[in-house]
Coordinates of C-alpha atoms in Angstrom, one line a residue:
M1 CA 110.1 123.6 82.1
A2 CA 112.9 122.1 84.2
S3 CA 114.3 125.5 85.4
I4 CA 110.8 126.6 86.7
V5 CA 110.0 123.3 88.5
G6 CA 113.5 123.0 89.8
V7 CA 113.6 126.5 91.3
V8 CA 110.2 126.1 93.0
A9 CA 111.1 122.6 94.4
A10 CA 114.5 124.0 95.6
V11 CA 113.0 127.0 97.3
M12 CA 110.4 124.8 99.2
R13 CA 113.1 122.3 100.2
F14 CA 116.2 124.1 100.9
G15 CA 114.9 127.4 102.3
N16 CA 115.8 127.6 105.9
L17 CA 116.8 123.8 105.8
G18 CA 118.8 124.0 109.0
Y19 CA 115.7 125.0 111.0
P20 CA 115.0 123.9 113.5
Q21 CA 118.4 122.9 114.9
A22 CA 117.0 119.8 116.6
L23 CA 116.2 116.2 115.9
V24 CA 112.8 116.1 114.3
F25 CA 110.7 113.2 114.7
D26 CA 112.5 110.0 113.7
E27 CA 115.8 111.9 112.8
V28 CA 116.5 110.7 116.4
F29 CA 117.3 107.4 114.7
Y30 CA 118.7 108.2 111.3
A31 CA 120.6 111.2 111.7
R32 CA 122.4 109.8 114.6
G33 CA 122.7 106.3 112.8
A34 CA 124.1 108.1 109.8
Y35 CA 126.7 109.8 111.8
S36 CA 127.8 106.6 113.4
L37 CA 128.1 105.0 110.0
I38 CA 130.5 107.7 108.7
T39 CA 132.4 108.1 111.9
I40 CA 133.1 104.6 113.2
G41 CA 131.9 102.6 110.1
Y42 CA 128.8 100.9 111.7
E43 CA 125.9 101.8 113.7
G44 CA 126.7 102.3 117.5
E45 CA 124.4 102.7 120.4
W46 CA 123.9 106.3 121.8
G47 CA 123.4 107.4 125.1
G48 CA 122.5 110.8 126.6
E49 CA 119.7 113.1 125.6
N50 CA 118.7 113.4 122.1
Q51 CA 119.0 117.1 122.0
D52 CA 122.7 116.6 123.0
F53 CA 123.4 115.5 119.4
A54 CA 121.6 118.3 117.9
N55 CA 123.6 120.8 120.1
G56 CA 126.9 119.1 118.8
D57 CA 127.9 116.7 121.4
F58 CA 128.6 113.6 119.7
S59 CA 130.6 112.0 122.8
Q60 CA 127.3 109.9 123.7
L61 CA 128.1 107.4 120.7
T62 CA 129.4 104.2 122.1
S63 CA 131.2 101.4 120.4
E64 CA 128.5 98.8 121.2
G65 CA 126.7 97.7 118.0
D66 CA 123.1 99.1 117.8
Y67 CA 120.3 96.9 116.7
V68 CA 118.6 98.7 114.0
V69 CA 115.6 97.6 111.8
H70 CA 116.3 99.2 108.3
P71 CA 119.1 98.7 105.9
N72 CA 122.0 101.1 105.2
I73 CA 121.6 102.9 101.7
G74 CA 119.3 105.7 103.1
K75 CA 121.5 106.5 106.2
L76 CA 124.7 106.4 104.2
M77 CA 123.0 109.0 101.6
I78 CA 122.2 111.1 105.1
G79 CA 125.8 110.7 106.2
F80 CA 127.2 111.9 102.8
G81 CA 125.3 115.2 103.5
M82 CA 127.1 115.3 106.9
K83 CA 130.4 114.6 105.2
L84 CA 129.8 117.7 103.0
F85 CA 128.2 120.2 105.5
G86 CA 129.1 118.8 109.0
P87 CA 126.9 117.2 111.5
S88 CA 124.5 120.0 111.5
A89 CA 120.8 120.1 111.0
Y90 CA 121.4 121.4 107.4
G91 CA 124.1 118.5 107.0
W92 CA 121.9 115.6 107.8
R93 CA 119.0 117.0 105.9
F94 CA 120.8 118.2 102.7
M95 CA 120.6 115.0 100.9
A96 CA 117.0 114.4 101.6
A97 CA 116.4 118.0 100.1
L98 CA 118.4 117.2 97.1
V99 CA 116.9 113.9 96.3
G100 CA 113.6 115.4 96.8
V101 CA 114.4 118.1 94.0
A102 CA 115.6 115.5 91.8
T103 CA 112.3 113.5 92.2
V104 CA 110.2 116.6 91.2
L105 CA 112.4 117.0 88.1
M106 CA 112.2 113.4 87.2
I107 CA 108.2 113.4 87.7
A108 CA 108.1 116.5 85.4
F109 CA 109.9 114.6 82.6
I110 CA 108.1 111.4 83.2
A111 CA 104.7 113.1 82.9
R112 CA 106.1 115.2 79.8
H113 CA 106.9 111.8 78.1
L114 CA 103.5 110.0 79.1
L115 CA 101.3 113.0 78.4
R116 CA 103.5 114.2 75.3
S117 CA 103.1 117.6 76.6
T118 CA 105.7 120.0 78.1
L119 CA 103.0 122.0 79.6
W120 CA 101.4 119.1 81.5
G121 CA 105.0 118.1 82.6
L122 CA 105.3 121.4 84.1
V123 CA 102.1 120.9 85.9
A124 CA 103.0 117.7 87.5
G125 CA 106.5 119.0 88.5
L126 CA 104.8 122.1 90.1
F127 CA 102.3 119.9 91.9
L128 CA 104.9 117.6 93.4
A129 CA 107.0 120.6 94.2
V130 CA 104.4 121.9 96.5
D131 CA 102.9 118.8 97.9
G132 CA 103.1 118.9 101.7
E133 CA 104.3 115.1 102.3
H134 CA 107.1 115.4 99.8
V135 CA 108.1 118.8 101.0
V136 CA 108.2 117.8 104.7
L137 CA 110.0 114.5 103.9
S138 CA 112.4 116.3 101.6
R139 CA 113.3 118.7 104.7
T140 CA 113.8 115.9 107.2
A141 CA 116.4 113.2 107.5
L142 CA 114.1 110.1 107.4
L143 CA 114.4 107.2 105.0
D144 CA 111.2 107.4 103.0
I145 CA 112.3 110.3 100.5
F146 CA 115.3 108.1 99.6
L147 CA 113.0 105.2 98.9
T148 CA 110.7 107.5 96.9
F149 CA 113.7 108.7 94.8
F150 CA 114.9 105.3 93.9
V151 CA 111.3 104.3 93.1
V152 CA 110.7 107.0 90.8
M153 CA 114.1 106.6 89.2
A154 CA 113.3 103.0 88.4
F155 CA 110.1 103.9 87.1
G156 CA 111.5 106.3 84.7
L157 CA 114.2 103.9 83.6
L158 CA 111.3 101.4 82.6
I159 CA 109.5 104.1 80.6
V160 CA 112.8 104.7 78.9
D161 CA 113.2 101.1 78.2
R162 CA 109.7 100.9 76.9
H163 CA 110.1 103.8 74.6
V164 CA 113.5 102.1 73.1
T165 CA 111.9 98.8 73.0
W166 CA 108.6 100.0 71.2
R167 CA 110.8 101.7 68.6
K168 CA 112.5 98.4 67.8
I169 CA 109.1 96.5 67.7
Q170 CA 107.5 99.2 65.4
A171 CA 110.5 99.1 63.2
A172 CA 110.4 95.4 62.9
A173 CA 106.7 95.4 62.3
A174 CA 107.0 97.9 59.6
R175 CA 109.8 95.8 57.9
Q176 CA 107.7 92.4 58.1
R177 CA 104.7 94.1 56.4
V178 CA 106.9 95.0 53.5
E179 CA 108.3 91.7 53.4
L180 CA 105.0 89.7 53.5
N181 CA 103.2 92.4 51.7
L182 CA 100.7 92.7 54.4
G183 CA 98.1 95.5 54.8
V184 CA 98.2 98.0 57.6
G185 CA 95.3 96.3 59.5
S186 CA 96.1 92.8 58.9
L187 CA 98.0 90.5 61.6
I188 CA 101.7 89.9 61.4
P189 CA 102.7 86.1 61.9
G190 CA 104.9 85.4 64.9
A191 CA 105.4 86.9 68.3
G192 CA 107.5 89.9 67.4
P193 CA 111.1 90.6 67.4
N194 CA 113.9 89.7 69.8
T195 CA 114.7 93.2 71.0
G196 CA 118.1 92.3 72.7
I197 CA 119.6 93.0 75.8
R198 CA 117.5 95.6 77.5
W199 CA 120.1 97.8 79.4
W200 CA 117.5 100.3 80.6
R201 CA 115.5 97.7 82.4
W202 CA 118.7 96.3 83.9
A203 CA 119.4 99.8 85.3
A204 CA 115.9 99.8 86.6
L205 CA 116.6 96.6 88.4
V206 CA 119.7 98.4 90.1
A207 CA 117.5 101.2 91.1
F208 CA 115.0 98.7 92.6
G209 CA 117.8 97.1 94.5
L210 CA 118.8 100.5 96.0
A211 CA 115.1 101.1 96.9
V212 CA 114.9 97.9 98.7
S213 CA 118.2 98.8 100.5
V214 CA 116.7 101.7 101.9
K215 CA 113.4 100.1 103.2
W216 CA 112.0 96.6 102.3
N217 CA 108.8 98.0 100.9
G218 CA 110.7 98.9 97.9
L219 CA 110.0 95.2 97.0
Y220 CA 106.3 96.2 96.6
F221 CA 107.3 98.8 93.7
A222 CA 109.5 96.4 92.1
A223 CA 106.8 93.6 91.7
A224 CA 104.2 96.2 90.4
F225 CA 106.4 97.9 88.1
L226 CA 108.1 95.1 86.6
I227 CA 104.6 93.2 86.1
L228 CA 103.6 96.5 84.4
S229 CA 106.6 96.4 82.3
V230 CA 105.4 92.9 81.0
A231 CA 101.9 94.3 80.4
W232 CA 103.6 97.1 78.4
D233 CA 105.3 94.6 76.2
W234 CA 102.1 92.6 75.7
Y235 CA 100.1 95.8 74.8
D236 CA 103.0 97.1 72.4
R237 CA 103.3 93.8 70.6
H238 CA 99.5 93.7 70.3
K239 CA 99.4 97.3 69.1
A240 CA 102.2 96.5 66.5
G241 CA 99.9 93.8 65.0
Y242 CA 101.8 90.7 66.0
E243 CA 99.5 87.7 66.1
N244 CA 101.0 86.0 69.0
W245 CA 101.9 88.9 71.1
F246 CA 101.1 87.4 74.3
M247 CA 103.6 84.7 73.8
G248 CA 106.2 87.0 72.6
G249 CA 105.9 89.3 75.9
F250 CA 105.8 86.2 78.1
V251 CA 108.8 84.4 76.5
R252 CA 110.9 87.8 77.0
A253 CA 109.8 88.2 80.4
I254 CA 111.4 84.9 81.6
P255 CA 115.0 86.2 81.4
A256 CA 113.9 89.4 83.1
F257 CA 112.4 87.4 85.9
F258 CA 115.7 85.7 86.4
A259 CA 117.7 88.8 86.2
T260 CA 115.4 90.3 88.6
L261 CA 116.3 87.4 91.2
I262 CA 120.0 88.0 90.7
V263 CA 120.4 91.9 90.4
I264 CA 118.2 93.1 93.3
P265 CA 119.5 90.7 96.0
L266 CA 123.1 91.4 94.9
V267 CA 122.7 95.1 95.2
Y268 CA 120.9 94.6 98.4
L269 CA 123.6 92.4 99.8
A270 CA 126.4 95.0 98.7
S271 CA 124.5 97.7 100.7
W272 CA 125.5 95.6 103.7
I273 CA 129.4 96.0 103.2
P274 CA 129.7 98.3 106.1
W275 CA 128.0 95.6 108.3
F276 CA 130.3 92.9 107.1
Q277 CA 133.4 95.2 107.5
A278 CA 132.7 96.2 111.1
D279 CA 133.5 93.5 113.7
K280 CA 131.2 95.3 116.4
S281 CA 128.2 96.0 114.4
W282 CA 125.1 94.3 115.7
G283 CA 125.0 90.5 115.4
R284 CA 128.1 90.4 113.3
H285 CA 129.5 87.2 115.0
W286 CA 126.2 85.5 115.8
A287 CA 127.0 82.4 113.8
E288 CA 130.4 82.0 115.6
D289 CA 129.0 82.5 118.9
H290 CA 126.1 79.8 118.1
P291 CA 127.9 77.0 116.4
G292 CA 125.4 74.6 114.8
E293 CA 122.4 77.1 114.8
G294 CA 120.9 78.8 111.7
F295 CA 121.9 78.2 108.3
T296 CA 125.0 76.1 108.8
W297 CA 125.8 75.5 105.1
L298 CA 126.3 79.3 104.7
P299 CA 129.5 81.1 105.6
D300 CA 129.3 82.4 109.2
S301 CA 129.1 86.1 108.0
L302 CA 126.1 85.4 105.8
N303 CA 124.4 82.9 108.4
S304 CA 124.8 85.8 110.8
L305 CA 123.2 88.3 108.4
V306 CA 120.4 86.0 107.9
H307 CA 119.5 85.6 111.5
Y308 CA 119.6 89.5 111.8
H309 CA 117.2 89.6 109.1
Q310 CA 115.1 87.1 110.8
Q311 CA 115.1 89.5 113.9
M312 CA 114.4 92.5 111.9
W313 CA 111.3 90.6 110.3
D314 CA 110.0 89.7 113.7
F315 CA 110.2 93.3 114.8
H316 CA 108.4 94.5 111.8
R317 CA 105.8 91.9 111.9
G318 CA 105.2 92.5 115.6
L319 CA 105.3 96.2 115.7
D320 CA 102.0 97.2 117.5
S321 CA 102.7 99.8 120.1
P322 CA 100.3 102.6 120.3
H323 CA 101.3 106.0 119.1
N324 CA 99.5 109.4 119.1
Y325 CA 100.0 109.7 115.2
E326 CA 99.3 106.2 114.1
S327 CA 97.0 106.0 111.1
S328 CA 95.0 103.4 109.3
P329 CA 96.1 103.1 105.6
W330 CA 92.6 103.2 104.7
G331 CA 92.5 106.9 105.5
W332 CA 95.8 107.7 103.7
P333 CA 94.3 108.9 100.2
L334 CA 92.2 111.6 102.3
Q335 CA 95.2 112.3 104.5
L336 CA 92.9 111.7 107.4
R337 CA 95.6 111.3 110.4
P338 CA 98.6 113.1 109.2
T339 CA 101.9 113.0 111.2
A340 CA 103.0 116.0 113.5
F341 CA 106.8 115.8 113.2
Y342 CA 107.5 118.7 115.4
F343 CA 105.8 121.4 117.7
E344 CA 107.4 123.7 120.0
D345 CA 106.6 127.2 121.3
V346 CA 109.2 129.9 120.0
T347 CA 110.1 132.6 122.7
D348 CA 113.2 134.1 120.7
V349 CA 111.5 135.3 117.5
D350 CA 108.6 138.0 117.2
C351 CA 105.7 136.7 115.1
G352 CA 103.4 139.4 115.9
A353 CA 101.4 137.6 118.4
E354 CA 101.3 136.8 122.0
R355 CA 102.0 133.1 121.4
C356 CA 104.3 131.8 118.7
V357 CA 104.8 128.3 117.6
S358 CA 107.0 126.2 115.0
A359 CA 105.3 123.4 113.6
I360 CA 106.0 120.8 111.2
H361 CA 103.1 118.7 110.0
A362 CA 103.4 116.0 107.2
I363 CA 100.1 116.8 105.5
G364 CA 99.7 116.3 102.0
H365 CA 98.2 119.2 99.9
P366 CA 94.6 118.9 100.6
L367 CA 93.4 119.8 97.2
L368 CA 95.6 117.3 95.4
W369 CA 95.2 114.4 97.8
W370 CA 91.3 114.9 98.0
V371 CA 90.9 115.4 94.3
G372 CA 93.4 112.5 93.6
A373 CA 91.2 110.2 95.7
A374 CA 88.3 110.8 93.1
V375 CA 90.5 110.4 90.2
L376 CA 91.7 107.1 91.4
L377 CA 88.2 105.9 91.1
Y378 CA 87.8 107.2 87.6
A379 CA 91.2 105.8 86.8
L380 CA 90.1 102.4 88.0
W381 CA 87.0 102.7 85.9
R382 CA 88.8 103.4 82.8
I383 CA 91.3 100.5 83.3
F384 CA 88.5 97.9 83.8
R385 CA 85.9 99.5 81.5
H386 CA 88.1 100.6 78.5
R387 CA 91.5 98.7 79.3
D388 CA 93.1 102.1 79.3
M389 CA 97.0 101.3 79.5
L390 CA 97.9 105.0 80.2
A391 CA 95.4 104.9 83.3
L392 CA 97.2 101.9 84.5
T393 CA 100.6 103.4 84.0
V394 CA 99.8 106.5 86.0
T395 CA 98.0 104.6 88.8
A396 CA 100.2 101.6 89.2
G397 CA 102.7 103.4 91.5
Y398 CA 99.8 104.8 93.7
L399 CA 98.6 101.5 94.3
A400 CA 101.8 99.8 94.8
A401 CA 102.4 102.6 97.5
W402 CA 99.1 101.9 99.1
V403 CA 97.4 98.6 98.7
P404 CA 100.0 96.5 100.4
W405 CA 99.6 98.3 103.6
L406 CA 95.8 97.6 103.9
P407 CA 96.2 94.1 105.4
F408 CA 98.3 95.6 108.2
A409 CA 96.0 98.4 109.3
E410 CA 96.2 97.5 112.9
R411 CA 99.9 97.9 113.1
T412 CA 101.7 101.0 114.3
I413 CA 102.0 102.9 110.8
F414 CA 101.9 106.4 109.8
T415 CA 100.5 108.7 107.0
F416 CA 104.0 110.0 106.2
Y417 CA 104.6 106.8 104.5
T418 CA 102.4 108.2 101.7
V419 CA 105.2 110.2 100.5
T420 CA 105.9 107.3 98.1
M421 CA 102.3 107.8 96.7
A422 CA 102.7 111.5 96.2
P423 CA 104.7 111.4 92.8
F424 CA 102.2 109.1 91.4
L425 CA 99.4 111.0 92.9
V426 CA 100.2 114.1 90.8
L427 CA 100.6 111.6 87.7
M428 CA 97.1 110.7 88.2
V429 CA 95.8 114.1 88.8
V430 CA 97.4 115.7 85.8
W431 CA 96.4 112.8 83.4
A432 CA 92.7 113.4 84.6
M433 CA 93.3 117.1 84.0
K434 CA 94.5 116.7 80.4
R435 CA 91.6 114.4 79.6
L436 CA 89.3 117.3 80.9
A437 CA 91.0 120.1 79.1
Q438 CA 92.0 118.2 75.9
P439 CA 89.3 115.3 75.8
A440 CA 90.3 112.4 73.4
R441 CA 87.1 113.2 71.2
L442 CA 88.8 116.6 70.3
H443 CA 92.1 114.8 69.2
G444 CA 94.4 117.1 71.2
A445 CA 92.4 120.3 70.7
W446 CA 91.4 122.4 74.0
W447 CA 87.9 122.3 75.4
P448 CA 87.6 125.8 76.8
P449 CA 85.4 125.0 79.8
G450 CA 87.8 122.1 80.9
A451 CA 90.8 124.2 80.2
I452 CA 89.2 126.9 82.6
I453 CA 88.6 124.4 85.3
C454 CA 92.3 123.4 85.1
V455 CA 93.7 126.9 85.2
V456 CA 91.5 127.6 88.2
F457 CA 92.5 124.5 90.0
V458 CA 96.4 125.1 89.3
A459 CA 96.0 128.7 90.9
A460 CA 94.1 127.2 93.8
V461 CA 96.7 124.6 94.6
L462 CA 99.5 127.3 94.4
V463 CA 97.3 129.5 96.8
V464 CA 96.7 126.7 99.3
A465 CA 100.5 125.7 99.0
G466 CA 101.4 129.2 100.0
F467 CA 98.8 129.1 103.0
F468 CA 100.2 125.6 104.1
A469 CA 104.1 126.2 103.6
P470 CA 104.8 127.6 107.2
I471 CA 103.6 124.2 108.7
W472 CA 105.6 122.2 106.2
T473 CA 108.8 124.0 106.8
G474 CA 108.5 125.0 110.5
E475 CA 108.4 128.8 110.1
P476 CA 107.5 130.5 113.6
I477 CA 103.9 131.5 113.1
P478 CA 101.2 132.8 115.5
F479 CA 99.4 129.8 117.5
R480 CA 96.1 131.1 116.0
Y481 CA 97.5 130.9 112.4
W482 CA 98.6 127.4 113.0
Q483 CA 95.0 126.5 114.3
L484 CA 93.7 127.8 110.9
H485 CA 95.3 124.9 109.3
M486 CA 93.6 122.2 111.3
W487 CA 91.1 121.7 108.9
L488 CA 90.0 118.5 110.3
P489 CA 89.6 117.4 114.0
S490 CA 91.9 114.4 113.2
W491 CA 94.7 116.7 112.0
V492 CA 95.1 118.2 115.6

């Protein structure tokens, strides 16, 4: 499974990764910021033209600190790729492609565990491997693919934590039934065992801290998944037969809550070490220059960092400048207004037509996203009508990536943010496919009509992915062929 999924994901992400040799969309901020971090130790301001950097002219970097509005981890990872392969398009995109492939593999294994099937894990991995949002962001030096990577990592670690903890609960319940001479269906007195230090949950907290250190909206996922982890604990203690299952889960959530308040901020603070170490980084000496202002009880360096974060918060809160590709989050599940990252006429390549273009559009795979929107409604029905914990598990990440943006529909936000939804979208879709092909009433047996529908759907997904691949990778194509991909007027 891993080899098939990994090869497909790698081909889609690493194939001709260095093309185009240009700053694509917001690479102008993050590739140059990453180069600055690995060169002078902080983010300096840039002069000159954007294409100068892409052409290998780095003399435009100044020693003046640049005002940036996202933390450092994503840019440091981009910079690591440039350390390995040089400050070329391949170099600044390498780490995005690498973590993109890693995310695909993680989702394949997560689906395999949740659905108890290697086959369905393979399908989930293939679907993410050929999703347009994930492909495009894996081939571009933006921050969102790194956020997605750490969020999926944290989710996977929490699943491992649940598996380990469930085995402890199950063993304790079996032992107590024997000791108390209780029947299989009778309740067990008490709230369940003390499961000890949950190291996998601690590791998940570190991963959440790294996610927040890429972009602040990693906090949405931390809140959603840590609450989900408590719900798992309640569910598993109840399933094991403990009478006071709620109290058992609640009491053990208290230390987890305080651990969250310690670990995530510490990891986040550590991500600012380059800023602390560089005297010329933006706002580094604000407190010294403004005595008596801010949080004066803090050391000057932390007081300056807090003030810098207040400026960052004001920027994000007031971000409302018109943009051609801004989109309402209400349309994200249907990919109604995808983001065009790059579009140029190509004159040095013969594509077999009078006009050739190179285009990169962050469009999610239409079949996956449109079917996924319907699956979401079905999953919500399963959650509220049948208290389906697996439906909640596969849906939580999708909702955490989407719902918090709905109140900010009037702000300047973009559909490419949905790359964080993509891994959980495929989990939802594959969960629904399994329920169709192997309905619960058949206890794992296959229902032939459902299986045929799923096979046809997988084939259709792969065919459509092949059709859309050129506008996910920027391959030069005839202009007319590009037009054939604009299925909706809002995609143009």
